[in-house]
PDB file of C-alpha atoms in Angstrom:
ATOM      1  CA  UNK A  23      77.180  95.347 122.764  1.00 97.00           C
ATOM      2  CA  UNK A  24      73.955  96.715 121.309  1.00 98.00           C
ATOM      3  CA  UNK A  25      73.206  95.111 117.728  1.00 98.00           C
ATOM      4  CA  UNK A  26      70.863  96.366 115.144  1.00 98.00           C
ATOM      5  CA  UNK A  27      69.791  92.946 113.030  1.00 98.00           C
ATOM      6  CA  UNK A  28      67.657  92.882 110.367  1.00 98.00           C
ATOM      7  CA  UNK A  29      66.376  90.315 107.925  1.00 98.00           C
ATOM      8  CA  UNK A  30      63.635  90.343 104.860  1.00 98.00           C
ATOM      9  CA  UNK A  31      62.895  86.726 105.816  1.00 97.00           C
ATOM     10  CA  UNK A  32      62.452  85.073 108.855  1.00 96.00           C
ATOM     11  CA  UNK A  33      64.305  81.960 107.798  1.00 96.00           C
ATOM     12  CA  UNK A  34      66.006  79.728 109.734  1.00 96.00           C
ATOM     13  CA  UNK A  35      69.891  81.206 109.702  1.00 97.00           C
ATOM     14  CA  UNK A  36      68.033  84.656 110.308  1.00 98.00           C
ATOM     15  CA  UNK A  37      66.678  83.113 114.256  1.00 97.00           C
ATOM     16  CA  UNK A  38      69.979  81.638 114.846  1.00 98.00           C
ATOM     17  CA  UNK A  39      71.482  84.248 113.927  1.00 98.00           C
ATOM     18  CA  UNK A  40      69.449  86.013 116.878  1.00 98.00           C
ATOM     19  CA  UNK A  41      70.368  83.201 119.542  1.00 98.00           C
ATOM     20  CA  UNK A  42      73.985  83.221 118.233  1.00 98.00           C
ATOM     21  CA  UNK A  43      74.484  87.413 118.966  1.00 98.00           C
ATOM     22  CA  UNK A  44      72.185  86.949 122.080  1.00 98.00           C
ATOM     23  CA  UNK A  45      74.318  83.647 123.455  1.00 98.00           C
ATOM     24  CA  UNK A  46      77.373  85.911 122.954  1.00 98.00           C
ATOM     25  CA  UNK A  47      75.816  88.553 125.397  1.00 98.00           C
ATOM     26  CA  UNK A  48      74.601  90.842 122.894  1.00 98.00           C
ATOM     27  CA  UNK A  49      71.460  92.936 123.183  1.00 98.00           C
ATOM     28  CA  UNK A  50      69.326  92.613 120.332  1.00 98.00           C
ATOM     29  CA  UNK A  51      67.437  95.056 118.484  1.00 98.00           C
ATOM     30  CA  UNK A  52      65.290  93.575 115.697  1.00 98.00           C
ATOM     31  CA  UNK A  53      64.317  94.928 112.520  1.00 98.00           C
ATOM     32  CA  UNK A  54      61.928  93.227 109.216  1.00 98.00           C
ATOM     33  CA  UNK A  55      60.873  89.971 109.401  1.00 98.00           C
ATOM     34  CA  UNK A  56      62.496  89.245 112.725  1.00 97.00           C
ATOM     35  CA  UNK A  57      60.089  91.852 114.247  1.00 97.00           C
ATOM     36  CA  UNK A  58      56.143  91.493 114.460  1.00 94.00           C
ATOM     37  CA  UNK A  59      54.441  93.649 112.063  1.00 95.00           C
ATOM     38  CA  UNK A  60      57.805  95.501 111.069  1.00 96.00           C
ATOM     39  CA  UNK A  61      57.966  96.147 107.560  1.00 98.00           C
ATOM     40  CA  UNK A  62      60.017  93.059 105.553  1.00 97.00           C
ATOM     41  CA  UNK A  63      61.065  94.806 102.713  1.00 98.00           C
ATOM     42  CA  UNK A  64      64.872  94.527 102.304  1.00 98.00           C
ATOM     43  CA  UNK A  65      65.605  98.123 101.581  1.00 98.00           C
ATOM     44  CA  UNK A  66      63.585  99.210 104.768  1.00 98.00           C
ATOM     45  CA  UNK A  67      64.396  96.864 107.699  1.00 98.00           C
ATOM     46  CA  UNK A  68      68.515  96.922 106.282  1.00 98.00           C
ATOM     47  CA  UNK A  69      68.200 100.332 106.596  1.00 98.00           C
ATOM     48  CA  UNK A  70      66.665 100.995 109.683  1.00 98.00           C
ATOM     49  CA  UNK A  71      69.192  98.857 111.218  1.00 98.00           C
ATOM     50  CA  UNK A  72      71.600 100.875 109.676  1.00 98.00           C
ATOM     51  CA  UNK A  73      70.170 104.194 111.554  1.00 98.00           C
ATOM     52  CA  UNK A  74      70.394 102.589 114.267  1.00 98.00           C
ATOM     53  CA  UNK A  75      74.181 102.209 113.704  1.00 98.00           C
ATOM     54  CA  UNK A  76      74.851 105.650 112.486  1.00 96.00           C
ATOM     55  CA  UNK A  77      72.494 107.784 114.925  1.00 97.00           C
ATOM     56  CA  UNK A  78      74.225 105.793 117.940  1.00 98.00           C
ATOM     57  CA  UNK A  79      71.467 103.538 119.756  1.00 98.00           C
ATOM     58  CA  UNK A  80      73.437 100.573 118.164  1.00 98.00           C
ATOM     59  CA  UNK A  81      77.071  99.818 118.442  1.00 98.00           C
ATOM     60  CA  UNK A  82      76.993  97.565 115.284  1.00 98.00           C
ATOM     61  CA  UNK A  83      74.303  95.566 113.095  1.00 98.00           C
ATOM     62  CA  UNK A  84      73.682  92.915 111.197  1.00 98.00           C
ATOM     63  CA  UNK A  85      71.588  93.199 107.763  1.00 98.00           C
ATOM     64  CA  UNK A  86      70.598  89.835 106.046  1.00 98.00           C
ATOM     65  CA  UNK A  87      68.391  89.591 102.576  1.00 98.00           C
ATOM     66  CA  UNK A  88      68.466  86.805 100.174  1.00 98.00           C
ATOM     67  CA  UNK A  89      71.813  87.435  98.806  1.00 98.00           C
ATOM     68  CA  UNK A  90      73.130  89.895 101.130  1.00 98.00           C
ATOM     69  CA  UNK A  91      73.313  92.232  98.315  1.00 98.00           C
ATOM     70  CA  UNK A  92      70.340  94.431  98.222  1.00 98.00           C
ATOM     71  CA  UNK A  93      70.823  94.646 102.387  1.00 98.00           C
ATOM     72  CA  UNK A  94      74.324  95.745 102.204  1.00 98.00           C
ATOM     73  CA  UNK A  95      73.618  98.547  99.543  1.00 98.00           C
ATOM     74  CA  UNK A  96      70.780 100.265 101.250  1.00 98.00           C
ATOM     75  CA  UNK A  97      73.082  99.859 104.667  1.00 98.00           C
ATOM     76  CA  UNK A  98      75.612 101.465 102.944  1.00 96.00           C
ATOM     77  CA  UNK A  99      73.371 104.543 102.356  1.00 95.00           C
ATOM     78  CA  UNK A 100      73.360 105.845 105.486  1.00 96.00           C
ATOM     79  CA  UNK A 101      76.188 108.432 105.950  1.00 94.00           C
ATOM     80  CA  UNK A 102      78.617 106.671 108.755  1.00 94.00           C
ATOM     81  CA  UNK A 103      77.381 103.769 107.728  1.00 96.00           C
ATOM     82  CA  UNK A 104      80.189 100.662 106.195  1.00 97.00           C
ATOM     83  CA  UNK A 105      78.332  97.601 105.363  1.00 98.00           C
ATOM     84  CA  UNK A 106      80.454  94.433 104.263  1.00 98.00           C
ATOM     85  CA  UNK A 107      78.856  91.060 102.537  1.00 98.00           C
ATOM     86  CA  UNK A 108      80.790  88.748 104.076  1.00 98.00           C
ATOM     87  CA  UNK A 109      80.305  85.481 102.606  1.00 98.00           C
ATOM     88  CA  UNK A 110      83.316  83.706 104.728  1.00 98.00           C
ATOM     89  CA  UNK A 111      85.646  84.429 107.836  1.00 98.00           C
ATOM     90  CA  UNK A 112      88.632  85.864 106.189  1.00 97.00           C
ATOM     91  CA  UNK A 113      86.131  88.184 104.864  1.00 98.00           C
ATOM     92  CA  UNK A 114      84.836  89.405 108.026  1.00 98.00           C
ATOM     93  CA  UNK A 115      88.134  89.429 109.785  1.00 97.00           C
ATOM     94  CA  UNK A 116      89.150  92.080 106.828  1.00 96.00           C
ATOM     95  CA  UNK A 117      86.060  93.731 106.596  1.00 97.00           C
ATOM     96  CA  UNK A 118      86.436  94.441 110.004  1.00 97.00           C
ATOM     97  CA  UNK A 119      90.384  95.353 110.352  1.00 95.00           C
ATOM     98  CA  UNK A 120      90.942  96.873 106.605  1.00 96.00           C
ATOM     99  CA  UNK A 121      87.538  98.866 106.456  1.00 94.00           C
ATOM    100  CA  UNK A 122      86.239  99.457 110.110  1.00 96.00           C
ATOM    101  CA  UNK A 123      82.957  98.350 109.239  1.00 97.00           C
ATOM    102  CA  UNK A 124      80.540  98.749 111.201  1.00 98.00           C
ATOM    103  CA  UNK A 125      77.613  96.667 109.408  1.00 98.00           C
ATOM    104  CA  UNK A 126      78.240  93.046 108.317  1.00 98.00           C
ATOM    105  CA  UNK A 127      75.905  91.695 105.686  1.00 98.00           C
ATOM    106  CA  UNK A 128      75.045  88.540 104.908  1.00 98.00           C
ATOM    107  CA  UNK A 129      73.206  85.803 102.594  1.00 98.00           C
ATOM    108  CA  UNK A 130      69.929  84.251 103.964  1.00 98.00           C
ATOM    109  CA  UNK A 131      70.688  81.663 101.206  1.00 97.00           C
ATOM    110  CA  UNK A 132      74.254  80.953 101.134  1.00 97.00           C
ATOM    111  CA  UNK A 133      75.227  81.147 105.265  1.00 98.00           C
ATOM    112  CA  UNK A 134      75.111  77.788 106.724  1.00 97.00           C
ATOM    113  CA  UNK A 135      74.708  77.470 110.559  1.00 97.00           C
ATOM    114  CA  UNK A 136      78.626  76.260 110.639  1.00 98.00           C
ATOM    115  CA  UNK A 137      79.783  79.281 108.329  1.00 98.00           C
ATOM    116  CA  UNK A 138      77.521  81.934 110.333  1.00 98.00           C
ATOM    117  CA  UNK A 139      79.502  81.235 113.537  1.00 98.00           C
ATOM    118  CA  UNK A 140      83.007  81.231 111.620  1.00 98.00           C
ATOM    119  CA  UNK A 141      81.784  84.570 110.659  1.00 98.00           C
ATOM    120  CA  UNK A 142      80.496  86.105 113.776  1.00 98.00           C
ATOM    121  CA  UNK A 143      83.884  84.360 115.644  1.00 98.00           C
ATOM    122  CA  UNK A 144      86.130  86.771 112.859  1.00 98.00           C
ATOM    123  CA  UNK A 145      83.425  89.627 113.072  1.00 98.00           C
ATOM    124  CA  UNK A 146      83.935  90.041 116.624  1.00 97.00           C
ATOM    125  CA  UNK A 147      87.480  89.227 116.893  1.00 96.00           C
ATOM    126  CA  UNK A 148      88.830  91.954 114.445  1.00 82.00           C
ATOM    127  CA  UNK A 149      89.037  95.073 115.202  1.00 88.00           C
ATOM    128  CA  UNK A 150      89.947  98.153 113.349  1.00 89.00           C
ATOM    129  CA  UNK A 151      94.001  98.786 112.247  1.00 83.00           C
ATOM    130  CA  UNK A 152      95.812 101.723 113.393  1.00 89.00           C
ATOM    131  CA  UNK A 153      97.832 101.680 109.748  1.00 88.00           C
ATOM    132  CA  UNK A 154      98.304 104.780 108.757  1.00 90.00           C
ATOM    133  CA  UNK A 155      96.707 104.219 105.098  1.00 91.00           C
ATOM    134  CA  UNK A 156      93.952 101.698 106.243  1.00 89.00           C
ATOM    135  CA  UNK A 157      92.710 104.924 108.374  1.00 92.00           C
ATOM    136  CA  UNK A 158      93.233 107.117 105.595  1.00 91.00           C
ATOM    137  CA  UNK A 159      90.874 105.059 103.904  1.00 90.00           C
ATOM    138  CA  UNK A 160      88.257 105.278 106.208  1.00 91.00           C
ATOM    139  CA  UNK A 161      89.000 108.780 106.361  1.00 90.00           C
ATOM    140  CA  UNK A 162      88.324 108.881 103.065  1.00 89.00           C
ATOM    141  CA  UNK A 163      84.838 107.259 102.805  1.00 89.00           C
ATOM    142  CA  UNK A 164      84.061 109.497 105.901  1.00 88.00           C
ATOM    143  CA  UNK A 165      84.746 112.356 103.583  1.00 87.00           C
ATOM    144  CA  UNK A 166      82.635 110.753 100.801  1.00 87.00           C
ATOM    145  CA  UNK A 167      79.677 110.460 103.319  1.00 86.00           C
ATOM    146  CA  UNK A 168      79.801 114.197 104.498  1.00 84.00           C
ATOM    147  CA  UNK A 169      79.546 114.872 100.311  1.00 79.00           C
ATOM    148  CA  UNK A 170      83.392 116.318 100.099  1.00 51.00           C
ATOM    149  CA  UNK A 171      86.050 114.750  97.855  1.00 49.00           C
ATOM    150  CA  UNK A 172      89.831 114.590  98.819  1.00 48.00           C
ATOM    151  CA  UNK A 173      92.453 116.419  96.783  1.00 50.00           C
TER     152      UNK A 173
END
């Protein structure tokens, strides 16, 4: 699987997260601080990874700022975009099944090296649900990013 991964700081749960995708089999595409002379800012590199996503050079990404916050909202810009903060496994595992997102977020400061691969273990376990009103849902947010509202 292709992964978009971006981070506003190379800190150290920002390079293992690269080894931990990569030791999984993943190719890597990196974005902010985790690139040479890429621009850092949050709101850039999490979107950019984002694109990558939504345009269709990366099956998924990864978007990382201090509190996951700022890189999940300007994920969540991008039309076909669905960026979850995930702060734990159960959060992931829902993110993934409830919401079919496609963008997982996540705090430089509060993801310890145990907790990231809890995460990543639920992240790429889940899948999305074929319930009928978890699709609607994401049917729905589809809608919202095309700029039409349901009846």
């Amino acid at each position: 699987m292709r992964i978009a991964v971006s981070s506003d700081m190379d800190e150290p749960v920002a390079r293992l997260l690269l080894e931990e995708l990569r030791g999984r089999g993943h190719e890597v595409l990196p974005h902010g601080a985790l690139s040479p002379g890429a621009d850092a800012r949050w709101a850039v590199c999490s979107e950019r990874a984002a694109r990558e996503v939504a345009d269709g050079r990366a099956d998924q990404a990864v978007v990382c700022c201090w509190t996951g916050t700022g890189a999940s909202i300007a994920a969540n810009k991008v039309p076909g975009v669905r960026a979850a903060l995930c702060a734990d496994a159960y959060t992931a595992d829902g993110a993934r099944r409830w919401n079919d997102a496609n963008v997982l977020a996540l705090s430089l400061r509060l993801t310890s090296a145990p907790l990231l691969g809890e995460i990543l273990d639920a992240w790429f376990a889940g899948g999305p649900s074929e319930d009928a009103e978890d699709r609607d849902n994401v049917t729905r947010v589809e809608r919202l990013d095309r700029g039409r509202t349901a009846p």
